[in-house]
Coordinates of C-alpha atoms in Angstrom, one line a residue:
M1 CA 126.8 63.3 42.5
E2 CA 126.0 66.3 43.9
E3 CA 125.2 68.1 40.9
N4 CA 123.1 65.5 39.7
N5 CA 121.1 65.4 42.6
Q6 CA 120.2 68.9 41.6
L7 CA 119.2 68.2 38.3
S8 CA 116.8 65.4 40.1
I9 CA 115.4 68.0 42.1
I10 CA 115.0 71.0 39.2
E11 CA 113.5 67.9 36.9
S12 CA 111.2 67.0 39.4
I13 CA 109.0 70.0 39.3
D14 CA 105.9 70.9 38.2
I15 CA 106.7 73.8 36.1
Q16 CA 102.9 74.5 35.8
N17 CA 102.1 74.5 39.4
I18 CA 104.8 77.1 40.1
P19 CA 102.6 80.2 39.8
A20 CA 99.9 79.1 41.5
I21 CA 102.0 77.9 44.5
M22 CA 103.6 81.7 44.5
Q23 CA 99.9 83.1 44.7
K24 CA 99.2 81.3 47.7
I25 CA 102.4 81.8 49.3
N26 CA 101.8 85.7 48.6
A27 CA 98.1 85.2 50.1
M28 CA 99.3 83.4 53.2
Q29 CA 101.6 86.3 53.9
A30 CA 99.3 88.8 53.4
I31 CA 96.6 87.8 55.6
V32 CA 99.5 87.1 58.1
Q33 CA 100.4 90.5 58.2
K34 CA 96.8 91.8 58.7
T35 CA 96.0 89.3 61.6
L36 CA 99.3 90.4 63.1
R37 CA 99.5 93.1 65.5
K38 CA 101.8 95.8 66.0
D39 CA 103.9 96.1 69.0
H40 CA 102.6 93.0 70.7
D41 CA 103.2 90.6 67.7
Y42 CA 106.2 92.2 65.9
G43 CA 107.9 95.6 66.2
V44 CA 109.2 98.3 64.1
I45 CA 112.2 99.9 64.7
P46 CA 112.9 103.1 63.2
G47 CA 115.2 103.0 60.4
T48 CA 114.6 99.0 59.1
N49 CA 112.9 97.7 56.1
K50 CA 111.5 95.2 57.8
P51 CA 109.3 94.8 61.2
T52 CA 111.1 92.2 63.8
L53 CA 108.8 89.3 64.3
L54 CA 108.0 88.4 68.3
K55 CA 107.6 85.5 70.3
P56 CA 103.4 86.1 70.4
G57 CA 103.4 86.6 66.8
A58 CA 105.3 83.6 66.0
E59 CA 102.7 81.8 68.4
K60 CA 99.8 83.0 66.6
I61 CA 101.6 82.2 63.0
L62 CA 101.9 78.6 64.6
L63 CA 98.8 78.8 65.5
M64 CA 97.1 79.9 62.0
F65 CA 99.1 77.0 60.2
G66 CA 97.9 74.2 62.6
L67 CA 101.6 73.8 63.7
T68 CA 103.5 72.4 66.4
S69 CA 106.4 73.0 67.8
E70 CA 109.1 70.4 69.7
Y71 CA 112.7 71.3 71.0
E72 CA 115.5 69.7 71.2
L73 CA 118.9 71.0 73.1
L74 CA 122.0 70.6 70.4
D75 CA 124.8 71.9 73.0
K76 CA 125.1 73.6 76.3
I77 CA 127.6 74.5 78.6
E78 CA 127.1 74.7 82.5
D79 CA 130.6 76.6 84.0
F80 CA 129.5 77.6 87.3
G81 CA 133.3 78.2 87.8
R82 CA 133.1 81.3 85.5
G83 CA 129.5 82.0 85.8
F84 CA 129.2 81.0 81.9
F85 CA 126.3 79.4 80.4
S86 CA 125.5 78.9 76.6
Y87 CA 122.6 76.8 74.8
S88 CA 121.8 75.9 71.5
V89 CA 118.6 74.7 70.6
K90 CA 116.9 73.4 67.5
C91 CA 113.0 73.6 66.9
L92 CA 111.1 71.5 64.9
L93 CA 107.6 72.4 63.6
T94 CA 105.5 69.5 62.4
K95 CA 102.0 69.2 61.7
N96 CA 100.1 65.7 62.0
G97 CA 103.3 63.9 63.1
K98 CA 104.7 65.3 59.8
K99 CA 108.1 67.3 59.6
I100 CA 107.9 70.7 58.0
T101 CA 110.5 72.7 58.8
E102 CA 112.9 73.4 61.5
G103 CA 115.1 76.2 62.7
V104 CA 117.9 77.0 65.7
G105 CA 118.9 79.2 68.2
H106 CA 121.7 80.0 70.4
C107 CA 122.2 82.1 73.5
N108 CA 124.9 82.6 76.8
T109 CA 125.7 84.8 78.9
Y110 CA 128.6 86.9 77.2
E111 CA 126.3 88.5 74.8
S112 CA 126.2 92.1 75.8
R113 CA 122.7 92.3 77.4
Y114 CA 123.2 89.5 79.9
R115 CA 127.2 90.0 80.6
W116 CA 126.5 93.9 81.5
R117 CA 123.5 95.9 82.7
W118 CA 122.8 99.4 83.3
V119 CA 122.1 100.5 86.5
R120 CA 120.6 103.9 87.6
E121 CA 123.2 106.5 89.4
N122 CA 122.1 105.8 92.9
D123 CA 122.4 101.5 92.2
V124 CA 126.2 102.1 90.6
P125 CA 128.5 100.2 93.9
E126 CA 130.8 102.1 95.8
N127 CA 133.4 100.6 95.2
M128 CA 133.3 101.9 91.6
N129 CA 134.1 105.2 90.3
K130 CA 131.4 106.9 88.1
D131 CA 134.2 108.7 85.9
D132 CA 135.4 105.4 85.0
L133 CA 132.0 104.1 84.0
I134 CA 130.4 104.2 80.7
S135 CA 127.2 106.4 81.0
R136 CA 123.9 107.4 78.8
T137 CA 120.8 109.3 79.3
D138 CA 118.0 106.7 78.6
R139 CA 115.1 107.7 76.9
F140 CA 113.2 108.9 80.2
G141 CA 116.1 111.1 80.7
R142 CA 117.7 109.4 83.6
R143 CA 121.3 109.1 83.6
I144 CA 122.7 105.0 83.9
F145 CA 125.9 103.4 83.9
K146 CA 127.1 100.1 82.1
I147 CA 128.3 97.8 85.1
I148 CA 129.6 94.3 84.6
N149 CA 126.7 91.7 85.5
D150 CA 127.9 90.2 88.9
D151 CA 125.6 87.3 89.5
P152 CA 125.0 85.6 86.0
Y153 CA 123.9 82.5 88.0
T154 CA 120.4 83.4 87.8
L155 CA 120.2 84.1 84.1
A156 CA 120.7 80.3 83.2
N157 CA 117.1 79.9 82.3
T158 CA 116.7 82.9 80.9
V159 CA 119.4 82.4 78.3
L160 CA 117.8 79.0 77.9
K161 CA 114.2 80.5 77.0
M162 CA 116.3 83.2 74.8
A163 CA 117.9 80.0 72.6
K164 CA 114.4 78.5 72.7
K165 CA 113.0 81.4 71.5
R166 CA 115.3 82.2 68.8
A167 CA 114.8 78.8 67.2
Q168 CA 111.3 78.8 67.4
I169 CA 110.9 82.3 65.2
D170 CA 113.7 81.1 63.4
A171 CA 111.6 77.8 62.3
V172 CA 108.6 80.1 61.9
L173 CA 110.2 82.9 59.4
T174 CA 110.8 79.9 57.1
V175 CA 106.9 78.8 56.9
A176 CA 105.4 80.8 53.5
S177 CA 108.7 82.6 53.1
L178 CA 107.8 85.0 55.7
S179 CA 111.2 85.9 55.9
E180 CA 110.5 88.2 53.1
V181 CA 108.0 90.1 55.4
F182 CA 110.0 89.6 58.8
T183 CA 113.5 89.6 59.9
Q184 CA 115.1 88.4 63.3
D185 CA 117.5 90.9 64.8
L186 CA 117.0 90.5 68.4
E187 CA 120.1 92.3 69.0
D188 CA 118.2 95.7 67.6
M189 CA 115.4 94.9 69.4
A190 CA 117.1 94.7 73.0
E191 CA 116.3 98.3 73.7
Y192 CA 112.7 98.0 72.2
V193 CA 111.5 95.7 73.9
R194 CA 111.2 95.2 77.4
D195 CA 110.7 92.0 79.6
D196 CA 108.9 92.2 83.0
E197 CA 112.0 91.5 85.0
E198 CA 113.6 94.1 83.5
I199 CA 111.5 96.7 84.6
P200 CA 113.2 98.8 87.3
V201 CA 112.3 99.5 90.8
M202 CA 112.5 102.9 91.2
D203 CA 111.2 105.2 94.3
T204 CA 108.4 107.9 93.7
A205 CA 111.1 110.8 93.2
E206 CA 112.3 108.7 90.3
A207 CA 109.3 107.8 89.0
E208 CA 107.9 111.6 89.1
S209 CA 111.5 112.7 87.1
I210 CA 110.4 110.3 84.3
R211 CA 109.9 112.8 81.1
I212 CA 107.3 111.9 78.4
T213 CA 109.0 112.1 74.6
F214 CA 106.1 111.4 73.1
G215 CA 102.7 112.7 71.7
T216 CA 101.9 116.9 71.6
K217 CA 100.0 117.6 74.7
H218 CA 102.3 116.5 77.2
K219 CA 105.7 116.1 75.0
G220 CA 108.0 116.8 77.6
D221 CA 106.3 117.1 81.1
T222 CA 107.1 114.5 83.5
L223 CA 105.0 112.3 85.1
G224 CA 105.0 114.2 88.1
E225 CA 103.7 117.6 86.2
I226 CA 100.9 115.6 84.8
Y227 CA 99.6 113.7 87.7
R228 CA 99.4 117.4 89.4
N229 CA 98.0 119.0 85.8
D230 CA 96.2 116.5 84.3
R231 CA 94.9 113.4 85.5
G232 CA 92.5 112.2 83.2
Y233 CA 95.8 112.0 80.9
F234 CA 97.6 110.3 84.1
D235 CA 95.0 107.8 84.6
W236 CA 94.9 106.7 80.8
L237 CA 98.7 106.4 80.5
M238 CA 98.3 104.0 83.2
K239 CA 95.8 102.0 81.8
N240 CA 96.8 102.1 77.9
E241 CA 97.9 98.7 77.4
R242 CA 100.1 100.1 74.5
T243 CA 102.1 102.2 77.2
D244 CA 105.5 101.4 77.9
P245 CA 106.0 99.1 81.0
V246 CA 108.2 101.2 82.5
I247 CA 106.0 104.2 82.4
K248 CA 102.9 102.1 83.8
K249 CA 105.4 101.3 86.9
A250 CA 106.3 105.0 87.5
C251 CA 102.3 105.9 87.5
E252 CA 101.9 103.0 89.7
T253 CA 104.3 104.1 92.0
I254 CA 103.2 107.6 92.1
L255 CA 99.3 106.8 92.7
Y256 CA 100.5 104.6 95.6
N257 CA 102.5 106.9 97.3
Y258 CA 100.1 110.1 97.0
E259 CA 96.9 108.2 97.0
S260 CA 98.1 105.7 100.1
S261 CA 99.1 108.7 102.3
P262 CA 97.1 109.9 105.0
D263 CA 96.7 112.7 103.7
N264 CA 95.2 112.0 100.0
T265 CA 95.1 115.1 99.0
Q266 CA 98.7 115.4 99.1
M267 CA 100.2 116.2 95.6
P268 CA 104.0 116.0 93.6
P269 CA 105.9 119.5 95.2
S270 CA 106.0 121.8 92.1

């Protein structure tokens, strides 16, 4: 029966129209690529073949095609005893009330990015031996430690939204065969994309110690050094919309500390 159904589908295809359909698909893919903005609508991970579609890009594609998204919770586990939360979501894309395609997404608090968290050295609990913990240097030159997340209960809504986001992107990638253009590898993007809620609170000394790892003019310099020696570049970093949110936060911390002090001529120590 299944083989007969497959033959029926093949026989119903108008072979003459296939080149025209493929041409339209290619044209739409080109328009989408031209319209979306790098580092906002999609991200490019060094060493990968295809860019990763992000939520703003998925939403923009829905608007371009005039599609509406609807969501259905397929499955959920909310175990307050263990602090485990899991959600599976389906996203249905429709146009004028007609189903176009659908996608599914899942997320739970046992995923690495939610079960564990990275903290700075002075935020490691006193009852933990730092020598026993996994540590690394972050992209700003600070030593950070991996500890278990002891408050998973605050993540229930976060993982539900992530499941919804994954379902939406999964559905969008099937529109106009956009999976040929973009990928959905959220695990690889975990370190690439930062939500505002993930930006750490830092004191002035920590903010000043952050090193710039890009460009040529100030690569390797700390924000404290840049604030002291090149205020124009410092202000540009703070105001540029493409500046990493952590660097922006650090700039704001430095600026607030020194310009709100009684002697606003005070500068970071050399």
